[in-house]
mmCIF file of C-alpha atoms and ligand atoms in Angstrom:
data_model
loop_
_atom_site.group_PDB
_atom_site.id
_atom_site.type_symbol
_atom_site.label_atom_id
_atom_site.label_comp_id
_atom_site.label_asym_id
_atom_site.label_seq_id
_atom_site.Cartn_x
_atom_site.Cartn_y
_atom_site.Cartn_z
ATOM 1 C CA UNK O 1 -12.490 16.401 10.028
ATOM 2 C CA UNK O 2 -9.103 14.642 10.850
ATOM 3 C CA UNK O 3 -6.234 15.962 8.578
ATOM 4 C CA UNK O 4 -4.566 12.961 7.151
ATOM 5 C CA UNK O 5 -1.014 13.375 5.404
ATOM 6 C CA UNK O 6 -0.933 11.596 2.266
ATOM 7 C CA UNK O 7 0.962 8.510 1.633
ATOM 8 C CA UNK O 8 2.065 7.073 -1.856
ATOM 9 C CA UNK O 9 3.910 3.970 -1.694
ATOM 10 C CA UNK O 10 5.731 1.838 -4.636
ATOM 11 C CA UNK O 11 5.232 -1.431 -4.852
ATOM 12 C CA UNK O 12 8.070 -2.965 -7.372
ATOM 13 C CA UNK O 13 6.511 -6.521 -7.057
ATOM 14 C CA UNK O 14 9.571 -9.050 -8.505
ATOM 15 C CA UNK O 15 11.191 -5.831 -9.930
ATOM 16 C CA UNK O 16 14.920 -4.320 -9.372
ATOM 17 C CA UNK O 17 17.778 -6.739 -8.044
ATOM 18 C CA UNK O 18 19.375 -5.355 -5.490
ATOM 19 C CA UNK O 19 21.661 -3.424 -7.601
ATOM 20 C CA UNK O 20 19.353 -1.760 -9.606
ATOM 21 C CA UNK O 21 16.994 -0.590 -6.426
ATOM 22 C CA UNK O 22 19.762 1.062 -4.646
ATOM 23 C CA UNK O 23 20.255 3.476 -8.403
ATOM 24 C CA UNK O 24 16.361 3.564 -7.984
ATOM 25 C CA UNK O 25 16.220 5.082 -4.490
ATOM 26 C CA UNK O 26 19.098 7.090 -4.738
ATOM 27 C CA UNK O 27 18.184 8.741 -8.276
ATOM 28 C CA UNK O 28 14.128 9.448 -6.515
ATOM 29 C CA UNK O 29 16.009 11.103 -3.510
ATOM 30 C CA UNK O 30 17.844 13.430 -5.860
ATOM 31 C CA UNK O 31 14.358 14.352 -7.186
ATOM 32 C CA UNK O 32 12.718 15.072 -3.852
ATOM 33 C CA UNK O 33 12.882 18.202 -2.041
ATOM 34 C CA UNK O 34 11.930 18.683 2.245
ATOM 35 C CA UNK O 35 8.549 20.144 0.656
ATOM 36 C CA UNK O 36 7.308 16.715 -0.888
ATOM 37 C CA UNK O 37 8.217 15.013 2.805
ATOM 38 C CA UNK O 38 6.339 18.034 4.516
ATOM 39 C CA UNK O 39 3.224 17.439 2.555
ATOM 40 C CA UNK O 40 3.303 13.743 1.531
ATOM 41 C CA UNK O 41 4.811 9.996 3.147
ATOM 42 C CA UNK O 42 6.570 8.508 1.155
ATOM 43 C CA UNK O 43 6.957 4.326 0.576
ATOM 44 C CA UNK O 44 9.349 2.124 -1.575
ATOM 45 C CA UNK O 45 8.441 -1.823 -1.302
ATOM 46 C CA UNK O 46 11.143 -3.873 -3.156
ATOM 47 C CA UNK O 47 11.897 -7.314 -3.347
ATOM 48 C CA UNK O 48 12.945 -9.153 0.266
ATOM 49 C CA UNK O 49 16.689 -9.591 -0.939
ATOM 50 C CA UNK O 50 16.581 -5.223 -1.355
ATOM 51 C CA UNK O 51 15.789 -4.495 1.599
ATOM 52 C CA UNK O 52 18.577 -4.568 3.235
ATOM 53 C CA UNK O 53 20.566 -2.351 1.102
ATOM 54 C CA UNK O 54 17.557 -0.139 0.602
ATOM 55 C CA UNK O 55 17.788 0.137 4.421
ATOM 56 C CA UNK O 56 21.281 0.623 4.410
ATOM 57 C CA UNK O 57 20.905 3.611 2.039
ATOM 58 C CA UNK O 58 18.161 5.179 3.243
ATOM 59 C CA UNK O 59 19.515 5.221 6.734
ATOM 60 C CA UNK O 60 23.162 6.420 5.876
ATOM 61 C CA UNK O 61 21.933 9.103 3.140
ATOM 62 C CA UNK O 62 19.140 10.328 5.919
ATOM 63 C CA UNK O 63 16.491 9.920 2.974
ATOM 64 C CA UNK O 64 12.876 10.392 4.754
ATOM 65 C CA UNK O 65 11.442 7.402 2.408
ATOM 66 C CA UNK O 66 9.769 4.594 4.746
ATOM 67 C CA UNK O 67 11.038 1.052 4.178
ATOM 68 C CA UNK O 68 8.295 -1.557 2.785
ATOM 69 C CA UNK O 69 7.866 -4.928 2.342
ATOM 70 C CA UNK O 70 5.149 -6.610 -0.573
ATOM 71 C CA UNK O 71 4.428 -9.388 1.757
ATOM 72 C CA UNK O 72 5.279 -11.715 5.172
ATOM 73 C CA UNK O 73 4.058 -15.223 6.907
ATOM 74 C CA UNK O 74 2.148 -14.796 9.328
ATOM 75 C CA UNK O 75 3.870 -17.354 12.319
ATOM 76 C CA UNK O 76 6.585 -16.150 13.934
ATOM 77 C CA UNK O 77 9.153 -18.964 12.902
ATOM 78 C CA UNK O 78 8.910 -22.647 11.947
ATOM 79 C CA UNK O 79 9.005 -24.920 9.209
ATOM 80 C CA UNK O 80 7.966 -22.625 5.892
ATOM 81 C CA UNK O 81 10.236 -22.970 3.218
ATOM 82 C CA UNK O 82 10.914 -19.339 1.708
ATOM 83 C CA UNK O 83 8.728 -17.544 3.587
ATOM 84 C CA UNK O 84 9.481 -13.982 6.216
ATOM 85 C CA UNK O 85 8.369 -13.663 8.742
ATOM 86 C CA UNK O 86 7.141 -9.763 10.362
ATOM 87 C CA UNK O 87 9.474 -10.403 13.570
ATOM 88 C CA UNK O 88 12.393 -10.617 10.402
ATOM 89 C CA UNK O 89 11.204 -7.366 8.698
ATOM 90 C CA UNK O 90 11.250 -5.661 11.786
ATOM 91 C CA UNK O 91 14.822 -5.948 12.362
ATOM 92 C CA UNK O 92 15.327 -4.719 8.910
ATOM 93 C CA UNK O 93 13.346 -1.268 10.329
ATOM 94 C CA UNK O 94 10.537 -1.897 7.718
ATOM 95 C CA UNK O 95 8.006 0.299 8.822
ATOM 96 C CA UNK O 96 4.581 -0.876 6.448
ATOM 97 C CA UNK O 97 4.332 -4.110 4.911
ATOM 98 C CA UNK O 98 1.498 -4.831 1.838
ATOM 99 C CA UNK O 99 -0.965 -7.756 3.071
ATOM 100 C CA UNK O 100 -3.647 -9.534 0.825
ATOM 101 C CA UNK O 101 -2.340 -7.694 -2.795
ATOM 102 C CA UNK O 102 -4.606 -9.077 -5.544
ATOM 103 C CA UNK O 103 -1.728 -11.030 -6.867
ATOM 104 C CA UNK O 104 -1.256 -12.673 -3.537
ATOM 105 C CA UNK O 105 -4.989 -13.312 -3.154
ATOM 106 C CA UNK O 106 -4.704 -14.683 -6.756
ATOM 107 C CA UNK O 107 -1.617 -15.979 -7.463
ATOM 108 C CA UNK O 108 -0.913 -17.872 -4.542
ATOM 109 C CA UNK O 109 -4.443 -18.370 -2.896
ATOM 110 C CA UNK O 110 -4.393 -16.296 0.190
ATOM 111 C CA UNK O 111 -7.567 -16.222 1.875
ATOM 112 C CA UNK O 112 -9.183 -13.434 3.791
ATOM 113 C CA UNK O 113 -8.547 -15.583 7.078
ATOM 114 C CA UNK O 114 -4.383 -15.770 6.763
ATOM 115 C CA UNK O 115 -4.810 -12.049 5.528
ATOM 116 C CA UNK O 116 -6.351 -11.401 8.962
ATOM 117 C CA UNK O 117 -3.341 -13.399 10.869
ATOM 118 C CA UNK O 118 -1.135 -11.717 8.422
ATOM 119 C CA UNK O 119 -2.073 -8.155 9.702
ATOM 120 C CA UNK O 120 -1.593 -9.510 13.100
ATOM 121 C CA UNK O 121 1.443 -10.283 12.896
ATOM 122 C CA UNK O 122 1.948 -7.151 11.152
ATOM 123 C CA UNK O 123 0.927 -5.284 14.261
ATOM 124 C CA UNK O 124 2.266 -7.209 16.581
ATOM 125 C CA UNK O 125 5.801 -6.156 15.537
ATOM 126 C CA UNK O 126 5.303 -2.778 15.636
ATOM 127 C CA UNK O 127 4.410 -2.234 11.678
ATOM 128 C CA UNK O 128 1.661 -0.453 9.887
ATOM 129 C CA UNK O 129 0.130 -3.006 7.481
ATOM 130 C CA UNK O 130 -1.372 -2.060 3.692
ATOM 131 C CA UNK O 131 -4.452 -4.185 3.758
ATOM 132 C CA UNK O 132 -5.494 -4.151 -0.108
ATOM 133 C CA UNK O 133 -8.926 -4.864 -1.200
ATOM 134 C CA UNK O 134 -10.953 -4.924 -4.587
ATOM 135 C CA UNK O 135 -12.870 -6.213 -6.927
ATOM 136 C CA UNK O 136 -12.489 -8.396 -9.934
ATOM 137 C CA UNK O 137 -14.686 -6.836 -13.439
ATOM 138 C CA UNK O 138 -17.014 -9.782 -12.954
ATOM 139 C CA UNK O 139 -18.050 -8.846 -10.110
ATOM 140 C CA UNK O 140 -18.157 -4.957 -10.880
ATOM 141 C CA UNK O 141 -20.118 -5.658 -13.487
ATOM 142 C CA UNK O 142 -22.723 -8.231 -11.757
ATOM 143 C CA UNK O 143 -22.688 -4.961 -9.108
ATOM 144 C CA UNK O 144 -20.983 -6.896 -6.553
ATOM 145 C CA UNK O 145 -17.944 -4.404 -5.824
ATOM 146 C CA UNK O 146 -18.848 -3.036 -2.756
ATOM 147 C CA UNK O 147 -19.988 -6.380 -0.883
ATOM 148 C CA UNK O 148 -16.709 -8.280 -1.488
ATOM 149 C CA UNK O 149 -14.755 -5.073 -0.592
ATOM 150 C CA UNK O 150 -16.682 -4.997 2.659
ATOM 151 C CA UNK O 151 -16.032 -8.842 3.451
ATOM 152 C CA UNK O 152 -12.495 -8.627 2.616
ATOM 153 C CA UNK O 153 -12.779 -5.736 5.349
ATOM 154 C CA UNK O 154 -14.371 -7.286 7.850
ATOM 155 C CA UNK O 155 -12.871 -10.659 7.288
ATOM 156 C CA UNK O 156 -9.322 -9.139 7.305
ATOM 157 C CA UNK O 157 -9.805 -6.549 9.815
ATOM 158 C CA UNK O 158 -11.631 -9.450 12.707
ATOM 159 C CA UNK O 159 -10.579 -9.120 16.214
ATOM 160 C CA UNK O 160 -8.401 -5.996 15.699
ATOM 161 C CA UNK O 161 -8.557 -2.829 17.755
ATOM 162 C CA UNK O 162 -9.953 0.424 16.749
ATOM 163 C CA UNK O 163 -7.063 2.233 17.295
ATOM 164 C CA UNK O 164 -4.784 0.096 15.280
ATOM 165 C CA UNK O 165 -7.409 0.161 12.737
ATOM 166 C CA UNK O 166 -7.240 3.870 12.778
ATOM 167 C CA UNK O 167 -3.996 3.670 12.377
ATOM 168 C CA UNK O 168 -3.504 1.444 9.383
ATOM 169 C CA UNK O 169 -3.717 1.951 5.574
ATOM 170 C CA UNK O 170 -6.073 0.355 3.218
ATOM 171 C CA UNK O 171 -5.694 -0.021 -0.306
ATOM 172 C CA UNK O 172 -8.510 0.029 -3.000
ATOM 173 C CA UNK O 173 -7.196 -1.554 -5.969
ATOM 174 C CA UNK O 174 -9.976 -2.632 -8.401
ATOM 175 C CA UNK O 175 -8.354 -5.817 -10.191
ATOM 176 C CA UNK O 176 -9.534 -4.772 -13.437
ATOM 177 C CA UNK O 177 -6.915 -1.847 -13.253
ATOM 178 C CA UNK O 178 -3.363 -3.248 -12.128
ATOM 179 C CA UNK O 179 -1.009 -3.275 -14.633
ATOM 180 C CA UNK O 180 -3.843 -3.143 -17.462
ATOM 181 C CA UNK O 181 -3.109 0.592 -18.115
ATOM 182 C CA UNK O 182 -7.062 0.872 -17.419
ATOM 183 C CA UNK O 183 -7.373 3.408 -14.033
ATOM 184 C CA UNK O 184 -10.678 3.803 -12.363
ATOM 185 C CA UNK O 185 -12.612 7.351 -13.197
ATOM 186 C CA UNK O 186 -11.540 9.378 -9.987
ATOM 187 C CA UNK O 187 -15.499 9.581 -9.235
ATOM 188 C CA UNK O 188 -15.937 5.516 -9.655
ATOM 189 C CA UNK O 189 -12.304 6.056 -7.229
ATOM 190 C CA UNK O 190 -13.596 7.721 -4.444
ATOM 191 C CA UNK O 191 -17.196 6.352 -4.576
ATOM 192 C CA UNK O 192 -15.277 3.215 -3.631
ATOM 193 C CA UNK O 193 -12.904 4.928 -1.232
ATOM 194 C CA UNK O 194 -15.842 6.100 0.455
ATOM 195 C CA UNK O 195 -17.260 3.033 1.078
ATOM 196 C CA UNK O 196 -14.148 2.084 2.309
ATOM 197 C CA UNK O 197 -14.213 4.846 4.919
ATOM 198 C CA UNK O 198 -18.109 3.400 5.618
ATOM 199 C CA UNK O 199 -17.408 0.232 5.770
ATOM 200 C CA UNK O 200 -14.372 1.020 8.473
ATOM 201 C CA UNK O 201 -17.271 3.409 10.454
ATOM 202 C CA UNK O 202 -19.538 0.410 11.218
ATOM 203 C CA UNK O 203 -16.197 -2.199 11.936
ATOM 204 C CA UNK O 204 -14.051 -0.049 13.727
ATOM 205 C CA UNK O 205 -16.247 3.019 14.911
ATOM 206 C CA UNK O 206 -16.169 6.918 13.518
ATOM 207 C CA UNK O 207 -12.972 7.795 14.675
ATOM 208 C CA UNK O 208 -11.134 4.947 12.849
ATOM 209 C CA UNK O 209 -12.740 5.932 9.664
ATOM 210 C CA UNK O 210 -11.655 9.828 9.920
ATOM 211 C CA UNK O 211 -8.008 8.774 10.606
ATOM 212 C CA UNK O 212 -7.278 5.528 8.499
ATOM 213 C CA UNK O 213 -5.462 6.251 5.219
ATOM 214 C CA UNK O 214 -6.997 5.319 2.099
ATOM 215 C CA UNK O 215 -4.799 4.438 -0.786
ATOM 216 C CA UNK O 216 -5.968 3.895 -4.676
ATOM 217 C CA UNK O 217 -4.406 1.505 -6.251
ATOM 218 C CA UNK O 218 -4.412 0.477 -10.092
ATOM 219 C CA UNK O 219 -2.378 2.363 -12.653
ATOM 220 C CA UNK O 220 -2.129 5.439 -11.096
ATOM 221 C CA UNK O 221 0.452 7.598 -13.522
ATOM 222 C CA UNK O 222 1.792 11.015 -13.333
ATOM 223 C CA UNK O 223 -0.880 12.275 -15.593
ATOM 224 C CA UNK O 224 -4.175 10.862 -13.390
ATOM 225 C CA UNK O 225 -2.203 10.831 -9.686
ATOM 226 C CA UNK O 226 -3.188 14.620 -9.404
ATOM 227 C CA UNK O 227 -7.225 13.927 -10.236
ATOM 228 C CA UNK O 228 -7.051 10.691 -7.974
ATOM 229 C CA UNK O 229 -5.164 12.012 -4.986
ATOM 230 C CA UNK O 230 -8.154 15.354 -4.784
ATOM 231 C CA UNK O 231 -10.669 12.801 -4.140
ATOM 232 C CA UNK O 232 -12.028 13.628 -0.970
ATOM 233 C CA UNK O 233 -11.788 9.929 0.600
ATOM 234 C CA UNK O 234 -8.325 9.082 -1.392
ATOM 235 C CA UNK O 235 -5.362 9.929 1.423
ATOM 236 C CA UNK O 236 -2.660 8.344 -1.134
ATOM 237 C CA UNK O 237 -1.453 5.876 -3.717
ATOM 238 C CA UNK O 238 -0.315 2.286 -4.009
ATOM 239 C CA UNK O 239 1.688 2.333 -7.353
ATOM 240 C CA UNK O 240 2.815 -0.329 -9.310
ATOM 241 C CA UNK O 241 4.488 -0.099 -12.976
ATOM 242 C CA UNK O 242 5.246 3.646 -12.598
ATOM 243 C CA UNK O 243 6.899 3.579 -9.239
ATOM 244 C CA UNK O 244 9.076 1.417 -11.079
ATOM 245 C CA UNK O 245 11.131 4.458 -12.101
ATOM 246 C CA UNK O 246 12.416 7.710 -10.165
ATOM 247 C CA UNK O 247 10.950 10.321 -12.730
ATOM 248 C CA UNK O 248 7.930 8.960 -12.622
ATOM 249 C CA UNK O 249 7.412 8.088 -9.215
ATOM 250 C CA UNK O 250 8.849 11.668 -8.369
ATOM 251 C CA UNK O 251 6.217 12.906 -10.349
ATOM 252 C CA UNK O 252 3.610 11.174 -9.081
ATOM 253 C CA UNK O 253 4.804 11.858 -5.275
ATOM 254 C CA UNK O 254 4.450 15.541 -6.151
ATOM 255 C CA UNK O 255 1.225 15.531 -8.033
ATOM 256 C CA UNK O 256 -0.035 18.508 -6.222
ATOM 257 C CA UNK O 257 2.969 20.739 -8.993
ATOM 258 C CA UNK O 258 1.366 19.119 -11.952
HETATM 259 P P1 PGA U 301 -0.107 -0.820 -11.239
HETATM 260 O O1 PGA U 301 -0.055 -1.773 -9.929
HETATM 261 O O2 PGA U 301 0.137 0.588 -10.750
HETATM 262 O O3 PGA U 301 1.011 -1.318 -12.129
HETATM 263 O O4 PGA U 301 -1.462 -0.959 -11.840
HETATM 264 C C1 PGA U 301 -0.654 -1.385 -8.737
HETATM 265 C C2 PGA U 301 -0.561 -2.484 -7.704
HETATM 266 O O5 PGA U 301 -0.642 -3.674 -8.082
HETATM 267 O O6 PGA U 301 -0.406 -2.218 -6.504
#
């Protein structure tokens, strides 16, 4: 079975001016030791107008954290008011960048077919992308959780290699547990995960599936990361409110002492 390093990743959503996510990164550093790097990668995905100073920081202070971005257009250039594009995160060194987040499926209406030029794009510049997937409570409860998690798959993943597909992350974030303080049991977790993994064996072929990361997504807190992350199909975790601040992030990045 292919070994696959952890990665936990903070997604601060419209979170931290610039200001306040330089503090943010510096104060996690001070918490982190070479051991958490060794065993875990390590994500911070702050607002657009951040990243540059994140980048800044990271770079000058040698801090191992990856650069991340919640989001980008998928054209290259052209007439989109307020939108980045991948070719512009590139240049700022981000190295993963979230695609098709709940909120963005939601919120703004993203559909399973930009999601798919979105990871593209992603590629294309040299990124990793964090495709997220999951299921509203309706449809959990009407037992339809695993078919729209494999559409969103294959819909997303269409017309990608294998080997970037290996490559990638995926997220499993159930919508009935972001922000609600309501996490999924870590069995309901990596049932899902698992499928996940499945689902990526019959798109992208058995090697994909041993080698793509698997986050869980949906409040994942210091006191349920360690239960979620020994999930056999769970390589990480996409965190929202409590990557928010350094304790609690750092806590959650080193689960494994807990
Ligand atoms: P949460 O958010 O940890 O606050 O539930 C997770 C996410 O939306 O990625």
């Amino acid at each position: 079975m292919a070994e696959r390093k952890p990665l936990i990743s903070g997604n601060w959503k419209m979170h931290h001016n610039h200001f306040e996510a330089i503090q943010m990164v510096q104060s996690l550093s001070y918490q982190l030791n070479a051991d958490d790097y060794n065993v875990c990668d390590v994500s911070v995905h702050p607002p657009f107008t951040d990243l540059r100073s994140i980048q800044t920081v990271l770079e000058s202070d040698h801090i191992p954290i990856s650069l991340g971005a919640q989001h980008c257009h998928q054209e290259e250039k052209g007439a989109y008011t307020g939108e980045v594009s991948a070719g512009m995160l590139q240049k700022l060194n981000v190295k993963l960048v979230i695609v098709g987040h709940s909120e963005r499926r939601e919120i703004f209406g993203e559909s399973n077919a930009q999601i798919n030029s979105k990871v593209k794009a992603i590629f294309k510049h040299g990124m990793t992308p964090i495709l997220c997937v999951g299921e509203t409570i309706e449809e959990r409860e009407e037992g339809e959780a695993e078919t729209k998690v494999r559409t969103q798959l294959e819909e997303g993943l269409q017309d990608i290699g294998r080997e970037r597909i290996g490559a990638m992350v995926v997220a499993y974030e159930p919508i009935w547990a972001i922000g609600t303080g309501a996490t999924a049991t870590p069995e309901d977790a990596q049932n899902m995960c698992a499928h996940v993994r499945e689902s990526i064996k019959s798109i992208a072929g058995n090697g994909s599936a041993e080698t793509i990361r698997i986050q869980y997504g949906g409040s994942v807190k210091p006191v349920n990361a360690a239960e979620l992350m020994n999930q056999r199909d769970i390589d990480g975790a996409l965190v929202g409110g409590a990557a928010l601040e350094a304790e609690s992030f750092a806590r959650i990045i080193q689960y494994r002492l807990h």
